[in-house]
């Protein structure tokens, strides 16, 4: 297989597929395509007879992006959806029936949690949330019943930035006749390719690192299982939960620099993690690239390309008020939800991303009032660190 940089730049893009030999995929907005009653053998030979019918099922700009993503995730099939949340819903809806159960790592994305409980409980699908804060897959195994069809984990999970051994959990899934879904939004295929570690389906919020510029809402589903792929394709086409050709074009363009961006995100994040760990105003830092991370050895096994992603969290010395003062004092970081973009973003989870979660649930997954989540951007690392330093001082010394 070509290197990840070569794949990021070229995978899925073939100028010979376009009549005009466009170097990069044109934005094809047409919702429908001319068909012919009697398809000539010449047309069939050229492959232009009936490949395209209607935008809900196929679109050339979208297909180019889907092929690229499948190549990057080492998958046979790739699909894009109009949001990461849609990708989650499509996976659940196409693979589960009434009475089925999902076993979920408790620290999954909060939106996944809401879909799996509030939305899918209406269809008598149950979700068992398992605390895997110690990263021990055995806890997940003991929650599996004969009704369990899917296991679901995030890699890594956030905001606590902890890891579950994908290989171990996929062995457990297959021993118990279940499928493993990995939400790979935070690691991206640059660092981790879950299908190669045994997962059956990998999904993303493409809104985050894959597009990486905070200007597209998108989801991704990849698999090498033909039966699963057909089910997903059918539901996606039936519902039409697909992104616009414009968004596909933008995401496609962003993907070409994935390797450059991810490398830089990870280098900046490691430097920031080291700085925070040395600060007198910080209680603890969670970043898998730090030797002090309890799962650093596992991280070395599961992350490739000498980096550990761009997300980290830390506990500021003090309480919610200290955390708020810190956020207010930041100048380069923007206080916002979301992550995985060029710009550095900071948030206090307990009052932002996880505001609606019950206090005891928050505490179980490590979300305390002083926990701050950082998505480290691509600004100069000295400027990022100086910004954190002045904001910590302002928060603690005022
Ligand atoms: C943002 C996010 C989602 C949801 O994706 P949207 O594109 O916002 O719908 C799912 N999983 C993770 C890990 C995310 O960060």
Tab-separated table of C-alpha atoms in Angstrom, residues 158 186 208-209 214 265 268-269 272 309-313 332-334 336-347 372-379 384:
chain	number	residue	atom	x	y	z
A	158	UNK	CA	-13.439	12.360	24.526
A	186	UNK	CA	-10.682	11.775	16.759
A	208	UNK	CA	-14.194	17.364	12.405
A	209	UNK	CA	-10.653	16.448	11.221
A	214	UNK	CA	-15.067	24.090	10.389
A	265	UNK	CA	-2.040	18.909	15.060
A	268	UNK	CA	1.428	20.961	18.584
A	269	UNK	CA	-0.749	18.875	20.928
A	272	UNK	CA	1.014	21.721	24.678
A	309	UNK	CA	-3.920	13.179	17.657
A	310	UNK	CA	-4.797	16.781	18.361
A	311	UNK	CA	-7.205	16.468	21.304
A	312	UNK	CA	-6.347	16.708	24.955
A	313	UNK	CA	-8.013	17.592	28.211
A	332	UNK	CA	-5.923	32.729	20.409
A	333	UNK	CA	-8.199	29.878	21.451
A	334	UNK	CA	-11.859	30.342	20.628
A	336	UNK	CA	-16.648	26.844	21.218
A	337	UNK	CA	-18.012	23.333	20.910
A	338	UNK	CA	-16.719	21.123	18.066
A	339	UNK	CA	-13.124	20.152	17.374
A	340	UNK	CA	-10.656	19.039	14.743
A	341	UNK	CA	-10.158	22.225	12.795
A	342	UNK	CA	-7.321	24.582	11.861
A	343	UNK	CA	-8.086	26.886	14.768
A	344	UNK	CA	-7.511	26.088	18.432
A	345	UNK	CA	-10.746	25.590	20.365
A	346	UNK	CA	-11.308	25.374	24.122
A	347	UNK	CA	-14.335	24.409	26.167
A	372	UNK	CA	-11.124	21.713	30.108
A	373	UNK	CA	-11.074	20.240	26.625
A	374	UNK	CA	-8.668	21.576	24.017
A	375	UNK	CA	-8.672	20.967	20.295
A	376	UNK	CA	-5.168	22.036	19.342
A	377	UNK	CA	-5.035	23.927	16.053
A	378	UNK	CA	-2.319	24.721	13.564
A	379	UNK	CA	-1.201	28.116	14.854
A	384	UNK	CA	-0.582	28.618	21.552
